[in-house]
PDB file of C-alpha atoms and ligand atoms in Angstrom:
ATOM      1  CA  UNK A   1       0.117   0.211   0.191  1.00  0.00           C
ATOM      2  CA  UNK A   2       1.485   3.110  -1.009  1.00  0.00           C
ATOM      3  CA  UNK A   3      -0.414   5.180   1.603  1.00  0.00           C
ATOM      4  CA  UNK A   4      -2.307   4.267   4.648  1.00  0.00           C
ATOM      5  CA  UNK A   5      -4.610   7.169   4.636  1.00  0.00           C
ATOM      6  CA  UNK A   6      -7.836   8.092   3.312  1.00  0.00           C
ATOM      7  CA  UNK A   7      -9.818  11.341   3.289  1.00  0.00           C
ATOM      8  CA  UNK A   8     -14.001  11.407   5.456  1.00  0.00           C
ATOM      9  CA  UNK A   9     -15.902  14.392   3.701  1.00  0.00           C
ATOM     10  CA  UNK A  10     -16.123  16.114   6.896  1.00  0.00           C
ATOM     11  CA  UNK A  11     -11.845  16.092   6.831  1.00  0.00           C
ATOM     12  CA  UNK A  12     -10.531  19.731   6.739  1.00  0.00           C
ATOM     13  CA  UNK A  13      -7.930  19.423   4.940  1.00  0.00           C
ATOM     14  CA  UNK A  14      -4.800  21.973   4.207  1.00  0.00           C
ATOM     15  CA  UNK A  15      -2.388  22.138   1.323  1.00  0.00           C
ATOM     16  CA  UNK A  16       0.755  23.983   1.488  1.00  0.00           C
ATOM     17  CA  UNK A  17       2.619  24.343  -2.070  1.00  0.00           C
ATOM     18  CA  UNK A  18       5.743  25.430  -3.565  1.00  0.00           C
ATOM     19  CA  UNK A  19       8.085  25.645  -6.683  1.00  0.00           C
ATOM     20  CA  UNK A  20       8.199  22.097  -6.969  1.00  0.00           C
ATOM     21  CA  UNK A  21       4.602  21.926  -8.130  1.00  0.00           C
ATOM     22  CA  UNK A  22       4.850  24.201 -10.681  1.00  0.00           C
ATOM     23  CA  UNK A  23       8.728  22.517 -11.731  1.00  0.00           C
ATOM     24  CA  UNK A  24       7.129  19.814 -14.006  1.00  0.00           C
ATOM     25  CA  UNK A  25       5.330  23.029 -15.989  1.00  0.00           C
ATOM     26  CA  UNK A  26       8.671  24.353 -16.780  1.00  0.00           C
ATOM     27  CA  UNK A  27       8.906  27.108 -13.870  1.00  0.00           C
ATOM     28  CA  UNK A  28      12.373  26.489 -12.308  1.00  0.00           C
ATOM     29  CA  UNK A  29      12.448  25.956  -8.064  1.00  0.00           C
ATOM     30  CA  UNK A  30      14.387  28.748  -6.369  1.00  0.00           C
ATOM     31  CA  UNK A  31      17.198  27.083  -4.305  1.00  0.00           C
ATOM     32  CA  UNK A  32      17.951  24.433  -7.335  1.00  0.00           C
ATOM     33  CA  UNK A  33      20.984  24.589  -9.395  1.00  0.00           C
ATOM     34  CA  UNK A  34      22.747  27.873  -8.782  1.00  0.00           C
ATOM     35  CA  UNK A  35      19.892  29.608  -7.627  1.00  0.00           C
ATOM     36  CA  UNK A  36      20.843  32.580  -9.759  1.00  0.00           C
ATOM     37  CA  UNK A  37      19.285  34.997 -12.536  1.00  0.00           C
ATOM     38  CA  UNK A  38      21.279  37.224 -14.877  1.00  0.00           C
ATOM     39  CA  UNK A  39      23.699  36.444 -11.966  1.00  0.00           C
ATOM     40  CA  UNK A  40      21.925  37.743  -9.394  1.00  0.00           C
ATOM     41  CA  UNK A  41      20.905  35.307  -5.898  1.00  0.00           C
ATOM     42  CA  UNK A  42      16.799  35.868  -6.251  1.00  0.00           C
ATOM     43  CA  UNK A  43      17.067  37.640  -3.240  1.00  0.00           C
ATOM     44  CA  UNK A  44      18.871  40.004  -3.939  1.00  0.00           C
ATOM     45  CA  UNK A  45      16.046  41.281  -6.755  1.00  0.00           C
ATOM     46  CA  UNK A  46      13.371  40.109  -4.267  1.00  0.00           C
ATOM     47  CA  UNK A  47      13.724  42.579  -1.288  1.00  0.00           C
ATOM     48  CA  UNK A  48      12.204  46.120  -0.501  1.00  0.00           C
ATOM     49  CA  UNK A  49      15.993  47.262  -0.533  1.00  0.00           C
ATOM     50  CA  UNK A  50      16.895  46.097  -3.778  1.00  0.00           C
ATOM     51  CA  UNK A  51      13.759  47.795  -5.355  1.00  0.00           C
ATOM     52  CA  UNK A  52      14.881  51.327  -3.872  1.00  0.00           C
ATOM     53  CA  UNK A  53      18.018  50.416  -5.171  1.00  0.00           C
ATOM     54  CA  UNK A  54      17.425  49.365  -8.534  1.00  0.00           C
ATOM     55  CA  UNK A  55      13.641  49.204  -9.412  1.00  0.00           C
ATOM     56  CA  UNK A  56      14.907  49.035 -13.055  1.00  0.00           C
ATOM     57  CA  UNK A  57      16.538  45.504 -12.383  1.00  0.00           C
ATOM     58  CA  UNK A  58      13.523  44.410 -10.466  1.00  0.00           C
ATOM     59  CA  UNK A  59      10.729  45.060 -12.494  1.00  0.00           C
ATOM     60  CA  UNK A  60      12.844  43.553 -15.985  1.00  0.00           C
ATOM     61  CA  UNK A  61      13.071  40.149 -13.313  1.00  0.00           C
ATOM     62  CA  UNK A  62       9.266  40.184 -12.369  1.00  0.00           C
ATOM     63  CA  UNK A  63       8.201  41.180 -16.105  1.00  0.00           C
ATOM     64  CA  UNK A  64      10.258  38.332 -17.199  1.00  0.00           C
ATOM     65  CA  UNK A  65       8.910  35.578 -14.636  1.00  0.00           C
ATOM     66  CA  UNK A  66       5.347  37.310 -16.016  1.00  0.00           C
ATOM     67  CA  UNK A  67       5.913  37.119 -19.648  1.00  0.00           C
ATOM     68  CA  UNK A  68       6.833  33.158 -18.979  1.00  0.00           C
ATOM     69  CA  UNK A  69       3.509  32.413 -17.582  1.00  0.00           C
ATOM     70  CA  UNK A  70       1.651  32.393 -21.083  1.00  0.00           C
ATOM     71  CA  UNK A  71       4.068  29.300 -22.112  1.00  0.00           C
ATOM     72  CA  UNK A  72       3.340  27.366 -19.109  1.00  0.00           C
ATOM     73  CA  UNK A  73       0.002  25.338 -18.297  1.00  0.00           C
ATOM     74  CA  UNK A  74      -1.067  23.402 -15.053  1.00  0.00           C
ATOM     75  CA  UNK A  75       0.468  19.768 -14.865  1.00  0.00           C
ATOM     76  CA  UNK A  76      -0.949  16.851 -13.735  1.00  0.00           C
ATOM     77  CA  UNK A  77      -0.245  17.562  -9.538  1.00  0.00           C
ATOM     78  CA  UNK A  78      -2.078  20.754  -9.722  1.00  0.00           C
ATOM     79  CA  UNK A  79      -4.648  19.030 -11.228  1.00  0.00           C
ATOM     80  CA  UNK A  80      -4.746  16.833  -8.328  1.00  0.00           C
ATOM     81  CA  UNK A  81      -4.916  19.347  -5.780  1.00  0.00           C
ATOM     82  CA  UNK A  82      -8.035  20.306  -8.134  1.00  0.00           C
ATOM     83  CA  UNK A  83     -10.033  16.628  -7.141  1.00  0.00           C
ATOM     84  CA  UNK A  84      -8.922  17.451  -3.183  1.00  0.00           C
ATOM     85  CA  UNK A  85     -11.155  20.610  -3.454  1.00  0.00           C
ATOM     86  CA  UNK A  86     -13.542  19.147  -5.646  1.00  0.00           C
ATOM     87  CA  UNK A  87     -14.151  15.862  -2.962  1.00  0.00           C
ATOM     88  CA  UNK A  88     -13.754  18.633   0.744  1.00  0.00           C
ATOM     89  CA  UNK A  89     -15.189  21.744  -0.593  1.00  0.00           C
ATOM     90  CA  UNK A  90     -15.496  24.425   1.903  1.00  0.00           C
ATOM     91  CA  UNK A  91     -13.128  21.987   3.965  1.00  0.00           C
ATOM     92  CA  UNK A  92     -10.012  22.895   1.821  1.00  0.00           C
ATOM     93  CA  UNK A  93      -7.683  25.627   1.488  1.00  0.00           C
ATOM     94  CA  UNK A  94      -4.528  25.759  -0.537  1.00  0.00           C
ATOM     95  CA  UNK A  95      -2.028  28.135   0.690  1.00  0.00           C
ATOM     96  CA  UNK A  96       0.925  28.626  -1.946  1.00  0.00           C
ATOM     97  CA  UNK A  97       3.708  30.544  -1.863  1.00  0.00           C
ATOM     98  CA  UNK A  98       3.968  30.287  -5.685  1.00  0.00           C
ATOM     99  CA  UNK A  99       3.009  33.637  -7.255  1.00  0.00           C
ATOM    100  CA  UNK A 100       2.504  32.112 -10.911  1.00  0.00           C
ATOM    101  CA  UNK A 101      -1.368  31.601 -10.858  1.00  0.00           C
ATOM    102  CA  UNK A 102      -1.240  28.123 -11.634  1.00  0.00           C
ATOM    103  CA  UNK A 103      -3.293  26.542  -8.721  1.00  0.00           C
ATOM    104  CA  UNK A 104      -6.258  29.188  -9.754  1.00  0.00           C
ATOM    105  CA  UNK A 105      -5.938  28.589 -13.656  1.00  0.00           C
ATOM    106  CA  UNK A 106      -6.421  24.839 -12.636  1.00  0.00           C
ATOM    107  CA  UNK A 107     -10.032  25.996 -10.951  1.00  0.00           C
ATOM    108  CA  UNK A 108      -9.180  25.736  -7.216  1.00  0.00           C
ATOM    109  CA  UNK A 109     -11.150  28.660  -5.561  1.00  0.00           C
ATOM    110  CA  UNK A 110     -10.093  28.214  -1.873  1.00  0.00           C
ATOM    111  CA  UNK A 111      -6.224  29.714  -2.677  1.00  0.00           C
ATOM    112  CA  UNK A 112      -4.362  32.242  -0.269  1.00  0.00           C
ATOM    113  CA  UNK A 113      -1.833  33.223  -2.750  1.00  0.00           C
ATOM    114  CA  UNK A 114       0.398  34.303   0.765  1.00  0.00           C
ATOM    115  CA  UNK A 115       3.338  35.630  -1.203  1.00  0.00           C
ATOM    116  CA  UNK A 116       1.127  37.286  -3.837  1.00  0.00           C
ATOM    117  CA  UNK A 117       0.715  37.392  -7.589  1.00  0.00           C
ATOM    118  CA  UNK A 118       2.897  37.762 -10.757  1.00  0.00           C
ATOM    119  CA  UNK A 119      -0.608  39.247 -12.530  1.00  0.00           C
ATOM    120  CA  UNK A 120      -0.950  42.040 -10.160  1.00  0.00           C
ATOM    121  CA  UNK A 121       1.235  45.240  -9.626  1.00  0.00           C
ATOM    122  CA  UNK A 122       0.260  47.947  -7.091  1.00  0.00           C
ATOM    123  CA  UNK A 123       1.343  51.956  -6.961  1.00  0.00           C
ATOM    124  CA  UNK A 124       3.694  52.237  -4.035  1.00  0.00           C
ATOM    125  CA  UNK A 125       1.931  55.279  -3.371  1.00  0.00           C
ATOM    126  CA  UNK A 126      -1.792  55.554  -3.476  1.00  0.00           C
ATOM    127  CA  UNK A 127      -1.567  51.669  -3.144  1.00  0.00           C
ATOM    128  CA  UNK A 128      -4.064  51.118  -6.336  1.00  0.00           C
ATOM    129  CA  UNK A 129      -3.996  47.658  -7.617  1.00  0.00           C
ATOM    130  CA  UNK A 130      -3.176  47.266 -11.561  1.00  0.00           C
ATOM    131  CA  UNK A 131      -3.623  43.509 -13.676  1.00  0.00           C
ATOM    132  CA  UNK A 132      -0.278  43.337 -15.499  1.00  0.00           C
ATOM    133  CA  UNK A 133      -2.023  42.666 -18.786  1.00  0.00           C
ATOM    134  CA  UNK A 134      -3.155  46.304 -18.320  1.00  0.00           C
ATOM    135  CA  UNK A 135       0.411  47.436 -18.087  1.00  0.00           C
ATOM    136  CA  UNK A 136       2.436  48.895 -20.934  1.00  0.00           C
ATOM    137  CA  UNK A 137       5.582  46.322 -19.858  1.00  0.00           C
ATOM    138  CA  UNK A 138       7.408  48.633 -22.712  1.00  0.00           C
ATOM    139  CA  UNK A 139       8.079  50.945 -20.345  1.00  0.00           C
ATOM    140  CA  UNK A 140      11.272  50.108 -17.765  1.00  0.00           C
ATOM    141  CA  UNK A 141       9.407  51.667 -14.949  1.00  0.00           C
ATOM    142  CA  UNK A 142       5.862  51.912 -15.600  1.00  0.00           C
ATOM    143  CA  UNK A 143       3.821  54.212 -13.406  1.00  0.00           C
ATOM    144  CA  UNK A 144       0.701  54.338 -11.676  1.00  0.00           C
ATOM    145  CA  UNK A 145      -2.171  56.289 -14.085  1.00  0.00           C
ATOM    146  CA  UNK A 146      -3.752  57.645 -10.713  1.00  0.00           C
ATOM    147  CA  UNK A 147      -1.115  59.651  -9.526  1.00  0.00           C
ATOM    148  CA  UNK A 148       1.996  58.871 -11.083  1.00  0.00           C
ATOM    149  CA  UNK A 149       3.796  56.981  -8.492  1.00  0.00           C
ATOM    150  CA  UNK A 150       6.152  54.222  -9.059  1.00  0.00           C
ATOM    151  CA  UNK A 151       4.366  50.661  -9.741  1.00  0.00           C
ATOM    152  CA  UNK A 152       5.748  47.570  -7.942  1.00  0.00           C
ATOM    153  CA  UNK A 153       4.800  44.021  -8.510  1.00  0.00           C
ATOM    154  CA  UNK A 154       2.223  42.806  -5.686  1.00  0.00           C
ATOM    155  CA  UNK A 155       5.067  40.472  -4.341  1.00  0.00           C
ATOM    156  CA  UNK A 156       5.503  40.083  -0.867  1.00  0.00           C
ATOM    157  CA  UNK A 157       9.770  40.027  -1.108  1.00  0.00           C
ATOM    158  CA  UNK A 158      12.026  39.022   1.478  1.00  0.00           C
ATOM    159  CA  UNK A 159      11.235  40.697   4.902  1.00  0.00           C
ATOM    160  CA  UNK A 160       7.886  41.712   4.512  1.00  0.00           C
ATOM    161  CA  UNK A 161       4.576  40.174   5.559  1.00  0.00           C
ATOM    162  CA  UNK A 162       2.728  37.650   3.868  1.00  0.00           C
ATOM    163  CA  UNK A 163      -0.404  37.967   2.658  1.00  0.00           C
ATOM    164  CA  UNK A 164      -3.581  36.100   4.384  1.00  0.00           C
ATOM    165  CA  UNK A 165      -1.655  35.534   7.766  1.00  0.00           C
ATOM    166  CA  UNK A 166      -4.771  36.684   9.822  1.00  0.00           C
ATOM    167  CA  UNK A 167      -7.136  33.573   9.224  1.00  0.00           C
ATOM    168  CA  UNK A 168      -4.193  31.296   8.199  1.00  0.00           C
ATOM    169  CA  UNK A 169      -3.633  30.523  11.958  1.00  0.00           C
ATOM    170  CA  UNK A 170      -6.759  29.490  12.761  1.00  0.00           C
ATOM    171  CA  UNK A 171      -7.185  27.239   9.527  1.00  0.00           C
ATOM    172  CA  UNK A 172      -3.897  25.517  10.361  1.00  0.00           C
ATOM    173  CA  UNK A 173      -5.151  24.730  13.838  1.00  0.00           C
ATOM    174  CA  UNK A 174      -8.245  23.244  12.927  1.00  0.00           C
ATOM    175  CA  UNK A 175      -6.505  21.104   9.796  1.00  0.00           C
ATOM    176  CA  UNK A 176      -7.495  17.243   9.835  1.00  0.00           C
ATOM    177  CA  UNK A 177      -4.561  16.558   7.243  1.00  0.00           C
ATOM    178  CA  UNK A 178      -2.105  18.817   5.945  1.00  0.00           C
ATOM    179  CA  UNK A 179      -0.091  18.184   2.870  1.00  0.00           C
ATOM    180  CA  UNK A 180       3.321  19.916   1.942  1.00  0.00           C
ATOM    181  CA  UNK A 181       4.397  20.042  -1.190  1.00  0.00           C
ATOM    182  CA  UNK A 182       7.226  20.770  -3.238  1.00  0.00           C
ATOM    183  CA  UNK A 183       8.982  23.226  -0.788  1.00  0.00           C
ATOM    184  CA  UNK A 184      11.752  23.325   0.589  1.00  0.00           C
ATOM    185  CA  UNK A 185      10.888  24.535   3.947  1.00  0.00           C
ATOM    186  CA  UNK A 186      12.849  26.986   4.496  1.00  0.00           C
ATOM    187  CA  UNK A 187      11.542  30.060   4.345  1.00  0.00           C
ATOM    188  CA  UNK A 188       9.610  31.655   7.014  1.00  0.00           C
ATOM    189  CA  UNK A 189       7.035  31.810   7.960  1.00  0.00           C
ATOM    190  CA  UNK A 190       6.031  29.218   5.657  1.00  0.00           C
ATOM    191  CA  UNK A 191       8.128  26.845   6.735  1.00  0.00           C
ATOM    192  CA  UNK A 192       6.282  27.020  10.369  1.00  0.00           C
ATOM    193  CA  UNK A 193       3.022  25.507   9.365  1.00  0.00           C
ATOM    194  CA  UNK A 194       3.936  22.012   9.340  1.00  0.00           C
ATOM    195  CA  UNK A 195       4.839  22.770  12.939  1.00  0.00           C
ATOM    196  CA  UNK A 196       2.066  24.283  13.692  1.00  0.00           C
ATOM    197  CA  UNK A 197      -0.519  21.835  12.222  1.00  0.00           C
ATOM    198  CA  UNK A 198       1.975  18.859  13.706  1.00  0.00           C
ATOM    199  CA  UNK A 199       0.983  20.639  17.601  1.00  0.00           C
ATOM    200  CA  UNK A 200      -2.851  20.589  17.080  1.00  0.00           C
ATOM    201  CA  UNK A 201      -2.427  17.101  15.550  1.00  0.00           C
ATOM    202  CA  UNK A 202      -3.204  17.149  12.468  1.00  0.00           C
ATOM    203  CA  UNK A 203      -1.866  14.113   9.853  1.00  0.00           C
ATOM    204  CA  UNK A 204       0.839  14.926   7.897  1.00  0.00           C
ATOM    205  CA  UNK A 205       1.768  14.468   4.406  1.00  0.00           C
ATOM    206  CA  UNK A 206       4.905  15.692   2.623  1.00  0.00           C
ATOM    207  CA  UNK A 207       5.793  14.721  -1.216  1.00  0.00           C
ATOM    208  CA  UNK A 208       9.120  16.622  -2.515  1.00  0.00           C
ATOM    209  CA  UNK A 209      11.801  15.331  -4.886  1.00  0.00           C
ATOM    210  CA  UNK A 210      14.350  16.057  -1.903  1.00  0.00           C
ATOM    211  CA  UNK A 211      13.236  14.881   1.535  1.00  0.00           C
ATOM    212  CA  UNK A 212      12.983  18.429   3.627  1.00  0.00           C
ATOM    213  CA  UNK A 213      14.882  18.908   6.595  1.00  0.00           C
ATOM    214  CA  UNK A 214      11.242  19.056   8.644  1.00  0.00           C
ATOM    215  CA  UNK A 215      10.400  15.276   7.714  1.00  0.00           C
ATOM    216  CA  UNK A 216      10.727  14.414  11.421  1.00  0.00           C
ATOM    217  CA  UNK A 217       6.877  16.347  11.182  1.00  0.00           C
ATOM    218  CA  UNK A 218       5.685  14.322   8.770  1.00  0.00           C
ATOM    219  CA  UNK A 219       3.844  10.708   9.577  1.00  0.00           C
ATOM    220  CA  UNK A 220       4.029  10.183   6.015  1.00  0.00           C
ATOM    221  CA  UNK A 221       6.967  10.947   3.491  1.00  0.00           C
ATOM    222  CA  UNK A 222       6.703  10.488  -0.331  1.00  0.00           C
ATOM    223  CA  UNK A 223       9.699  10.974  -2.041  1.00  0.00           C
ATOM    224  CA  UNK A 224       9.079  12.043  -6.058  1.00  0.00           C
ATOM    225  CA  UNK A 225       7.690  14.076  -8.187  1.00  0.00           C
ATOM    226  CA  UNK A 226       4.737  15.661  -7.565  1.00  0.00           C
ATOM    227  CA  UNK A 227       3.022  15.188 -11.163  1.00  0.00           C
ATOM    228  CA  UNK A 228       3.724  11.514 -10.678  1.00  0.00           C
ATOM    229  CA  UNK A 229       3.060  10.711  -7.049  1.00  0.00           C
ATOM    230  CA  UNK A 230      -0.171  12.832  -6.499  1.00  0.00           C
ATOM    231  CA  UNK A 231      -2.611  12.188  -9.152  1.00  0.00           C
ATOM    232  CA  UNK A 232      -2.718   8.410  -7.521  1.00  0.00           C
ATOM    233  CA  UNK A 233      -2.372   9.087  -4.052  1.00  0.00           C
ATOM    234  CA  UNK A 234      -5.453  11.762  -4.490  1.00  0.00           C
ATOM    235  CA  UNK A 235      -7.394   8.766  -6.302  1.00  0.00           C
ATOM    236  CA  UNK A 236      -6.400   6.139  -3.043  1.00  0.00           C
ATOM    237  CA  UNK A 237      -6.948   9.472  -0.194  1.00  0.00           C
ATOM    238  CA  UNK A 238     -10.487  10.142  -2.151  1.00  0.00           C
ATOM    239  CA  UNK A 239     -11.583   6.960  -2.881  1.00  0.00           C
ATOM    240  CA  UNK A 240     -15.267   6.067  -1.988  1.00  0.00           C
ATOM    241  CA  UNK A 241     -16.202   9.261  -1.101  1.00  0.00           C
TER     242      UNK A 241
HETATM  243  N1  APR B 301       8.005  17.301  -7.370  1.00  0.00           N
HETATM  244  C1  APR B 301       7.928  17.797  -6.267  1.00  0.00           C
HETATM  245  N2  APR B 301       8.967  18.720  -5.876  1.00  0.00           N
HETATM  246  C2  APR B 301       9.406  19.525  -6.318  1.00  0.00           C
HETATM  247  C3  APR B 301       9.223  18.612  -8.068  1.00  0.00           C
HETATM  248  C4  APR B 301       8.512  18.165  -8.356  1.00  0.00           C
HETATM  249  N3  APR B 301       8.744  17.945  -9.625  1.00  0.00           N
HETATM  250  N4  APR B 301      11.027  19.671  -8.251  1.00  0.00           N
HETATM  251  C5  APR B 301      11.161  20.085  -7.239  1.00  0.00           C
HETATM  252  N5  APR B 301      10.844  19.881  -5.930  1.00  0.00           N
HETATM  253  C6  APR B 301      11.078  20.157  -4.869  1.00  0.00           C
HETATM  254  C7  APR B 301      12.985  20.600  -4.706  1.00  0.00           C
HETATM  255  O1  APR B 301      13.257  19.600  -4.566  1.00  0.00           O
HETATM  256  C8  APR B 301      12.892  21.482  -3.215  1.00  0.00           C
HETATM  257  O2  APR B 301      12.810  20.708  -2.161  1.00  0.00           O
HETATM  258  O3  APR B 301      10.663  21.262  -4.650  1.00  0.00           O
HETATM  259  C9  APR B 301      11.036  22.267  -3.367  1.00  0.00           C
HETATM  260  C10 APR B 301      11.371  23.486  -4.194  1.00  0.00           C
HETATM  261  O4  APR B 301      11.939  24.571  -3.187  1.00  0.00           O
HETATM  262  P1  APR B 301      12.001  26.316  -3.110  1.00  0.00           P
HETATM  263  O5  APR B 301      13.530  26.343  -4.933  1.00  0.00           O
HETATM  264  O6  APR B 301      13.078  26.842  -2.309  1.00  0.00           O
HETATM  265  O7  APR B 301      10.745  26.952  -3.441  1.00  0.00           O
HETATM  266  P2  APR B 301       9.579  27.204  -2.445  1.00  0.00           P
HETATM  267  O8  APR B 301      10.415  26.360  -1.072  1.00  0.00           O
HETATM  268  O9  APR B 301       8.644  27.596  -2.898  1.00  0.00           O
HETATM  269  O10 APR B 301      10.770  28.913  -2.064  1.00  0.00           O
HETATM  270  C11 APR B 301       9.717  29.309  -0.690  1.00  0.00           C
HETATM  271  O11 APR B 301      11.237  31.432  -1.336  1.00  0.00           O
HETATM  272  O12 APR B 301      12.301  32.502  -2.912  1.00  0.00           O
HETATM  273  C12 APR B 301      11.371  32.485  -2.156  1.00  0.00           C
HETATM  274  O13 APR B 301       9.289  33.572  -2.230  1.00  0.00           O
HETATM  275  C13 APR B 301       9.943  32.895  -3.372  1.00  0.00           C
HETATM  276  O14 APR B 301       7.969  31.047  -2.436  1.00  0.00           O
HETATM  277  C14 APR B 301       9.279  31.295  -2.575  1.00  0.00           C
HETATM  278  C15 APR B 301      10.167  30.789  -1.212  1.00  0.00           C
END
């Protein structure tokens, strides 16, 4: 048997995903190979300080990542997580560190994008939000239509507070199952979500290419690619509703 667990319709199921779930769609993870972009460490272009120092460089980085989205599609791993939401309905929450929007594109409804979205930007002065597809990306520094302030990608950078933390602590404490998929578990606060769920007695399951450092907190760990493992696991977990 590949898994010893099975979901019941009333189980509250919380999933945390990271870059690994989108790797099979063709998006690079952050901490693989050299972890560099145009010779910059990702951390160097993903901070408020980097934006103040060199906003053109930061815009180039995010524009490139935004444009890449039109070339990728959700993969079988995303599709399997959509099936869990179809099974659990309102008892399901997907928390993602990813900014690629692939969970939403795949049809998941209860998605909390805690690190923001590549598809949005906001004015650093008046805070108005603008969809990226309404911005002229030929400009090296796009500005706000309302007040002329500099726009910035709607991304949570290192040192900033993630979105949705207010509701996430309640969701974590009430989880019956907590699944962690495709994340190295080194970036906080998301890296701590597993500890919280475990201490509130959730059943914890991990799916990851490499064994994460905190795998001792997992009741079950499946090593391999999410797109290869999740479809069969989800079929078993949701069997016989
Ligand atoms: N299936 C499952 N896991 C995979 C796959 C795959 N196909 N491919 C890679 N992985 C695993 C890697 O083994 C690694 O442990 O996914 C993990 C990706 O880790 P990171 O690159 O560190 O990505 P993530 O954990 O999402 O990073 C967190 O850091 O850079 C910031 O804000 C950024 O949201 C990001 C955050």
